[in-house]
Tab-separated table of C-alpha atoms in Angstrom:
chain	number	residue	atom	x	y	z
A	1	UNK	CA	115.289	184.385	-29.534
A	2	UNK	CA	113.418	182.331	-32.123
A	3	UNK	CA	109.670	183.073	-32.228
A	4	UNK	CA	107.677	179.934	-33.101
A	5	UNK	CA	104.826	179.914	-35.371
A	6	UNK	CA	102.270	177.377	-34.376
A	7	UNK	CA	99.071	177.283	-36.922
A	8	UNK	CA	95.953	175.700	-35.277
A	9	UNK	CA	93.653	174.391	-37.920
A	10	UNK	CA	90.026	173.530	-37.113
A	11	UNK	CA	88.598	172.095	-40.510
A	12	UNK	CA	89.138	175.212	-42.249
A	13	UNK	CA	91.768	177.330	-44.021
A	14	UNK	CA	94.066	179.593	-41.996
A	15	UNK	CA	94.114	183.375	-42.271
A	16	UNK	CA	97.172	185.014	-40.879
A	17	UNK	CA	95.537	187.602	-38.711
A	18	UNK	CA	93.307	187.855	-35.573
A	19	UNK	CA	89.529	187.367	-35.623
A	20	UNK	CA	87.405	190.259	-36.726
A	21	UNK	CA	83.962	189.980	-34.970
A	22	UNK	CA	82.300	191.963	-32.169
A	23	UNK	CA	78.216	192.360	-31.991
A	24	UNK	CA	75.952	193.630	-29.596
A	25	UNK	CA	72.384	192.384	-29.007
A	26	UNK	CA	69.200	194.063	-28.239
A	27	UNK	CA	69.719	193.714	-24.616
A	28	UNK	CA	73.231	195.163	-24.702
A	29	UNK	CA	74.968	191.839	-24.448
A	30	UNK	CA	78.365	191.713	-26.262
A	31	UNK	CA	79.673	188.871	-28.477
A	32	UNK	CA	83.148	188.554	-29.644
A	33	UNK	CA	85.395	186.263	-31.320
A	34	UNK	CA	88.883	185.282	-29.890
A	35	UNK	CA	91.008	183.555	-32.497
A	36	UNK	CA	92.807	181.681	-29.739
A	37	UNK	CA	89.740	180.242	-27.685
A	38	UNK	CA	86.480	180.995	-29.520
A	39	UNK	CA	83.271	182.543	-28.998
A	40	UNK	CA	82.570	184.737	-25.843
A	41	UNK	CA	79.741	186.903	-24.608
A	42	UNK	CA	79.697	189.509	-21.977
A	43	UNK	CA	76.526	189.928	-20.236
A	44	UNK	CA	74.755	193.199	-19.047
A	45	UNK	CA	76.456	192.657	-15.694
A	46	UNK	CA	79.949	192.682	-17.382
A	47	UNK	CA	80.622	188.728	-16.843
A	48	UNK	CA	82.082	186.805	-19.606
A	49	UNK	CA	81.171	183.265	-20.651
A	50	UNK	CA	82.503	181.026	-23.505
A	51	UNK	CA	79.799	179.947	-25.862
A	52	UNK	CA	81.957	178.102	-28.569
A	53	UNK	CA	85.565	176.632	-28.864
A	54	UNK	CA	85.484	177.484	-32.816
A	55	UNK	CA	88.598	179.722	-33.357
A	56	UNK	CA	87.597	181.267	-36.460
A	57	UNK	CA	87.499	184.779	-37.796
A	58	UNK	CA	84.138	186.486	-38.325
A	59	UNK	CA	80.588	186.726	-36.763
A	60	UNK	CA	77.054	187.566	-37.544
A	61	UNK	CA	74.167	187.805	-35.548
A	62	UNK	CA	70.740	186.044	-36.459
A	63	UNK	CA	68.317	187.523	-33.925
A	64	UNK	CA	65.316	185.631	-35.323
A	65	UNK	CA	67.310	182.204	-35.450
A	66	UNK	CA	66.483	181.545	-38.988
A	67	UNK	CA	69.752	180.069	-39.858
A	68	UNK	CA	70.131	177.081	-37.817
A	69	UNK	CA	72.709	174.690	-38.986
A	70	UNK	CA	70.665	172.758	-41.638
A	71	UNK	CA	69.771	175.918	-43.332
A	72	UNK	CA	73.237	177.383	-43.618
A	73	UNK	CA	75.216	177.210	-46.960
A	74	UNK	CA	78.056	174.889	-47.467
A	75	UNK	CA	81.022	174.745	-49.619
A	76	UNK	CA	81.210	171.375	-51.636
A	77	UNK	CA	85.090	171.594	-51.515
A	78	UNK	CA	85.292	172.021	-47.778
A	79	UNK	CA	87.437	175.266	-48.157
A	80	UNK	CA	85.094	177.280	-45.837
A	81	UNK	CA	82.611	176.558	-43.194
A	82	UNK	CA	79.635	178.625	-41.473
A	83	UNK	CA	78.814	177.351	-37.983
A	84	UNK	CA	75.624	178.246	-36.110
A	85	UNK	CA	76.452	178.764	-32.235
A	86	UNK	CA	73.791	179.103	-29.632
A	87	UNK	CA	70.254	180.578	-29.934
A	88	UNK	CA	68.258	183.803	-29.083
A	89	UNK	CA	70.318	185.208	-30.910
A	90	UNK	CA	72.071	182.755	-32.864
A	91	UNK	CA	75.621	183.702	-33.743
A	92	UNK	CA	77.051	182.409	-36.994
A	93	UNK	CA	80.719	181.848	-37.012
A	94	UNK	CA	82.712	182.094	-40.520
A	95	UNK	CA	86.019	180.596	-41.306
A	96	UNK	CA	87.112	182.721	-44.390
A	97	UNK	CA	84.946	185.747	-45.034
A	98	UNK	CA	82.837	188.472	-43.388
A	99	UNK	CA	79.211	187.676	-43.451
A	100	UNK	CA	75.801	189.545	-42.429
A	101	UNK	CA	72.289	188.765	-41.682
A	102	UNK	CA	70.460	191.736	-43.216
A	103	UNK	CA	67.321	193.436	-42.088
A	104	UNK	CA	65.428	191.312	-44.580
A	105	UNK	CA	66.594	188.222	-42.741
A	106	UNK	CA	68.691	186.777	-45.544
A	107	UNK	CA	72.382	186.029	-45.268
A	108	UNK	CA	74.954	188.035	-47.260
A	109	UNK	CA	78.635	187.228	-47.888
A	110	UNK	CA	81.139	187.997	-50.954
A	111	UNK	CA	82.735	185.095	-53.048
A	112	UNK	CA	84.857	185.479	-56.243
A	113	UNK	CA	82.942	184.201	-59.161
A	114	UNK	CA	84.079	184.363	-62.812
A	115	UNK	CA	86.912	186.820	-62.062
A	116	UNK	CA	84.748	189.287	-60.106
A	117	UNK	CA	83.484	189.535	-56.583
A	118	UNK	CA	79.696	188.799	-55.840
A	119	UNK	CA	77.651	189.688	-53.265
A	120	UNK	CA	75.518	186.553	-52.571
A	121	UNK	CA	72.327	186.335	-51.000
A	122	UNK	CA	70.967	183.255	-49.295
A	123	UNK	CA	67.705	182.921	-47.968
A	124	UNK	CA	66.581	180.458	-44.960
A	125	UNK	CA	65.030	178.150	-47.484
A	126	UNK	CA	68.369	177.741	-49.236
A	127	UNK	CA	67.643	179.787	-52.218
A	128	UNK	CA	70.852	181.526	-53.277
A	129	UNK	CA	71.490	184.542	-55.793
A	130	UNK	CA	73.709	187.175	-56.798
A	131	UNK	CA	72.631	190.356	-55.172
A	132	UNK	CA	75.078	192.638	-56.765
A	133	UNK	CA	78.616	192.332	-58.484
A	134	UNK	CA	81.216	194.486	-56.686
A	135	UNK	CA	83.139	197.156	-58.495
A	136	UNK	CA	86.821	197.131	-58.985
A	137	UNK	CA	88.758	198.246	-55.922
A	138	UNK	CA	90.122	201.946	-55.271
A	139	UNK	CA	93.387	200.770	-56.788
A	140	UNK	CA	91.698	199.507	-59.950
A	141	UNK	CA	92.269	196.020	-59.314
A	142	UNK	CA	89.404	193.132	-59.046
A	143	UNK	CA	88.618	192.868	-55.501
A	144	UNK	CA	89.614	189.583	-54.392
A	145	UNK	CA	87.663	189.762	-51.029
A	146	UNK	CA	86.255	192.271	-48.548
A	147	UNK	CA	87.258	192.781	-44.918
A	148	UNK	CA	84.258	193.766	-43.243
A	149	UNK	CA	80.327	193.845	-43.772
A	150	UNK	CA	77.458	195.635	-41.797
A	151	UNK	CA	74.064	196.736	-42.091
A	152	UNK	CA	73.169	200.229	-42.754
A	153	UNK	CA	70.137	202.494	-42.578
A	154	UNK	CA	67.158	201.916	-45.204
A	155	UNK	CA	68.451	198.466	-45.973
A	156	UNK	CA	71.664	199.498	-47.059
A	157	UNK	CA	74.751	197.445	-46.689
A	158	UNK	CA	78.254	198.802	-45.979
A	159	UNK	CA	81.636	196.983	-46.557
A	160	UNK	CA	85.381	197.589	-46.368
A	161	UNK	CA	88.193	197.032	-48.878
A	162	UNK	CA	91.700	197.661	-47.688
A	163	UNK	CA	91.361	201.449	-47.950
A	164	UNK	CA	88.011	202.189	-48.747
A	165	UNK	CA	84.242	202.137	-47.386
A	166	UNK	CA	81.563	201.584	-49.684
A	167	UNK	CA	77.657	201.308	-49.577
A	168	UNK	CA	75.259	199.280	-51.399
A	169	UNK	CA	71.642	200.649	-51.407
A	170	UNK	CA	68.710	198.228	-51.017
A	171	UNK	CA	68.330	198.445	-54.903
A	172	UNK	CA	71.976	197.540	-55.476
A	173	UNK	CA	73.546	200.656	-56.529
A	174	UNK	CA	76.984	201.181	-55.092
A	175	UNK	CA	78.881	204.203	-53.889
A	176	UNK	CA	82.164	205.126	-52.305
A	177	UNK	CA	81.629	206.517	-48.623
A	178	UNK	CA	85.442	207.286	-48.090
A	179	UNK	CA	88.851	206.372	-49.498
A	180	UNK	CA	91.144	206.448	-46.362
A	181	UNK	CA	94.774	207.588	-46.655
A	182	UNK	CA	97.469	205.826	-44.508
A	183	UNK	CA	98.957	207.872	-41.426
A	184	UNK	CA	101.930	209.685	-41.896
A	185	UNK	CA	103.661	208.030	-39.013
A	186	UNK	CA	103.915	204.236	-39.623
A	187	UNK	CA	102.572	202.627	-36.506
A	188	UNK	CA	104.229	199.286	-37.223
A	189	UNK	CA	101.805	196.489	-36.356
A	190	UNK	CA	103.486	193.182	-36.375
A	191	UNK	CA	102.265	190.935	-39.096
A	192	UNK	CA	100.309	193.616	-40.820
A	193	UNK	CA	101.730	194.775	-44.120
A	194	UNK	CA	98.763	196.835	-45.470
A	195	UNK	CA	98.251	200.470	-44.522
A	196	UNK	CA	95.590	201.354	-44.156
A	197	UNK	CA	93.824	197.970	-43.809
A	198	UNK	CA	90.342	198.582	-42.948
A	199	UNK	CA	88.424	195.618	-41.291
A	200	UNK	CA	85.200	195.339	-39.250
A	201	UNK	CA	82.689	198.234	-39.365
A	202	UNK	CA	79.408	199.268	-38.099
A	203	UNK	CA	76.952	202.162	-38.594
A	204	UNK	CA	74.698	204.042	-36.346
A	205	UNK	CA	70.967	205.280	-37.191
A	206	UNK	CA	72.230	208.370	-38.603
A	207	UNK	CA	74.652	206.817	-41.238
A	208	UNK	CA	77.741	207.351	-39.387
A	209	UNK	CA	80.504	204.697	-40.002
A	210	UNK	CA	82.654	203.313	-37.462
A	211	UNK	CA	85.486	201.373	-38.670
A	212	UNK	CA	88.490	199.426	-37.446
A	213	UNK	CA	91.827	200.437	-39.479
A	214	UNK	CA	93.759	197.473	-38.340
A	215	UNK	CA	96.867	198.752	-40.384
A	216	UNK	CA	97.114	202.105	-38.685
A	217	UNK	CA	95.972	200.979	-35.058
A	218	UNK	CA	92.882	203.339	-35.136
A	219	UNK	CA	89.155	203.541	-35.077
A	220	UNK	CA	87.727	206.010	-37.618
A	221	UNK	CA	84.590	207.855	-37.590
A	222	UNK	CA	83.269	208.546	-41.147
A	223	UNK	CA	80.225	211.082	-41.231
A	224	UNK	CA	77.546	210.739	-43.809
A	225	UNK	CA	79.177	213.409	-45.790
A	226	UNK	CA	82.519	211.483	-46.056
A	227	UNK	CA	84.339	213.473	-43.432
A	228	UNK	CA	86.927	211.265	-41.583
A	229	UNK	CA	87.967	211.685	-37.901
A	230	UNK	CA	89.865	209.500	-35.499
A	231	UNK	CA	87.764	208.296	-32.673
A	232	UNK	CA	90.701	206.103	-31.066
A	233	UNK	CA	94.330	205.675	-31.611
A	234	UNK	CA	96.137	202.676	-30.208
A	235	UNK	CA	99.832	202.030	-29.950
A	236	UNK	CA	101.782	198.984	-31.657
A	237	UNK	CA	101.633	196.065	-30.962
A	238	UNK	CA	97.803	196.673	-30.236
A	239	UNK	CA	95.309	197.189	-33.171
A	240	UNK	CA	91.631	197.083	-33.529
A	241	UNK	CA	90.015	194.354	-35.800
A	242	UNK	CA	86.303	195.348	-35.366
A	243	UNK	CA	83.673	197.681	-33.532
A	244	UNK	CA	80.238	197.488	-32.433
A	245	UNK	CA	77.568	200.230	-31.849
A	246	UNK	CA	74.798	200.067	-29.102
A	247	UNK	CA	73.157	203.341	-29.124
A	248	UNK	CA	75.596	206.053	-28.592
A	249	UNK	CA	78.324	203.673	-27.218
A	250	UNK	CA	80.941	202.117	-29.378
A	251	UNK	CA	82.941	198.722	-28.358
A	252	UNK	CA	86.079	197.918	-30.139
A	253	UNK	CA	87.688	194.388	-30.341
A	254	UNK	CA	91.476	194.804	-30.173
A	255	UNK	CA	94.261	192.333	-30.380
A	256	UNK	CA	97.751	192.441	-29.286
A	257	UNK	CA	99.686	191.447	-32.837
A	258	UNK	CA	102.692	189.271	-32.980
A	259	UNK	CA	104.602	188.072	-35.977
A	260	UNK	CA	103.686	184.673	-37.364
A	261	UNK	CA	100.338	182.608	-37.092
A	262	UNK	CA	100.318	181.453	-33.391
A	263	UNK	CA	96.741	182.355	-32.520
A	264	UNK	CA	97.527	182.104	-28.658
A	265	UNK	CA	99.763	184.894	-28.921
A	266	UNK	CA	97.085	187.323	-30.249
A	267	UNK	CA	95.680	188.472	-26.927
A	268	UNK	CA	92.030	189.997	-27.166
A	269	UNK	CA	90.699	192.775	-25.290
A	270	UNK	CA	87.354	194.729	-25.481
A	271	UNK	CA	87.143	198.644	-25.190
A	272	UNK	CA	84.260	200.963	-24.384
A	273	UNK	CA	84.052	204.525	-25.763
A	274	UNK	CA	81.390	206.688	-24.358
A	275	UNK	CA	79.622	209.650	-26.187
A	276	UNK	CA	82.102	212.068	-24.175
A	277	UNK	CA	85.055	210.347	-25.802
A	278	UNK	CA	86.140	208.443	-22.736
A	279	UNK	CA	87.895	205.240	-23.427
A	280	UNK	CA	88.196	202.293	-20.940
A	281	UNK	CA	89.202	198.512	-21.447
A	282	UNK	CA	86.272	196.546	-20.151
A	283	UNK	CA	87.817	192.904	-20.692
A	284	UNK	CA	91.121	191.386	-21.211
A	285	UNK	CA	92.258	187.876	-21.529
A	286	UNK	CA	93.207	187.609	-17.940
A	287	UNK	CA	89.381	187.855	-17.306
A	288	UNK	CA	88.375	185.086	-19.751
A	289	UNK	CA	88.601	181.737	-17.754
A	290	UNK	CA	90.336	179.147	-19.931
A	291	UNK	CA	91.000	181.226	-22.756
A	292	UNK	CA	94.802	180.703	-22.488
A	293	UNK	CA	96.767	178.056	-20.743
A	294	UNK	CA	98.208	179.446	-17.307
A	295	UNK	CA	101.717	178.741	-18.335
A	296	UNK	CA	101.371	179.895	-21.760
A	297	UNK	CA	99.780	183.098	-20.786
A	298	UNK	CA	102.702	183.936	-18.435
A	299	UNK	CA	105.188	183.248	-21.208
A	300	UNK	CA	103.352	185.132	-23.831
A	301	UNK	CA	102.863	188.120	-21.768
A	302	UNK	CA	106.636	188.026	-21.199
A	303	UNK	CA	106.939	187.542	-24.818
A	304	UNK	CA	104.686	190.481	-25.562
A	305	UNK	CA	106.687	192.993	-23.270
A	306	UNK	CA	109.972	191.801	-24.738
A	307	UNK	CA	108.625	192.492	-28.063
A	308	UNK	CA	107.399	195.988	-27.162
A	309	UNK	CA	110.670	196.801	-25.743
A	310	UNK	CA	112.632	195.728	-28.654
A	311	UNK	CA	110.186	197.667	-30.832
A	312	UNK	CA	110.999	200.712	-28.787
A	313	UNK	CA	114.623	200.313	-29.041
A	314	UNK	CA	114.603	199.198	-32.378
A	315	UNK	CA	116.458	196.174	-31.728
A	316	UNK	CA	115.989	193.345	-34.184
A	317	UNK	CA	114.802	189.744	-33.202
A	318	UNK	CA	117.562	187.238	-33.624
């Protein structure tokens, strides 16, 4: 069987991986990005609704609706785009990089400037400045980009590199929270070459970090003292891309990964983990009306099963 790779371009550059964005507002409503169909919301009754068709990669929540479209930064070259969707709260959708609306109401994201990665701060007035220059990565190389960014306690900001979680204080001081080793047994996530590959993360009020390790198909819990434990372990071809925290509940955005860049084959689901450690899937693509064409969904489900069986039997695709 030959696997077709169909790339969908929506006025932005392509990233060869599923989206990384799940958020929870103050009412407990869940917002997440599906790279195959756009932005979705799960209300407090568990019902999903489709908010935007933009099939991009990262989300940020702007609860005070300060960053309406005219107030968002733009790229003169048109390489990246940030789009405002809805209101109360406004959800910002990014094509190319993680972003965060901080406790101070400013927008933060990282870009490479003068051969170094800079965390940029943009105010709703449009004023932009460099908040801090990021240090070299855990491997010693210049950081090309970050994979996730989140608000922490006391105005701090946390971000992920491929194998590390770092913290930036409100005064701009940067420390390393943890460097994560790869699993001993390779889970072999299709299309993911890095292990570990830390992506979306969130923190709770105590400074505990929850992070999606996409490369090793697990959600990690990192205590304030740096101790790392596994909160959730998935089996290939499923892997998490982001997490959200609401009180003592953790939500996980997971995707079925496939080789290539066909966004319709990356099937999303949302998982809920309660404080007692119980885990359950609360939403799948089959509960998202219009997320996939009916015929395509059936064929991709068949493809996913075939891929899984071949993976188990170690039979190569031909």
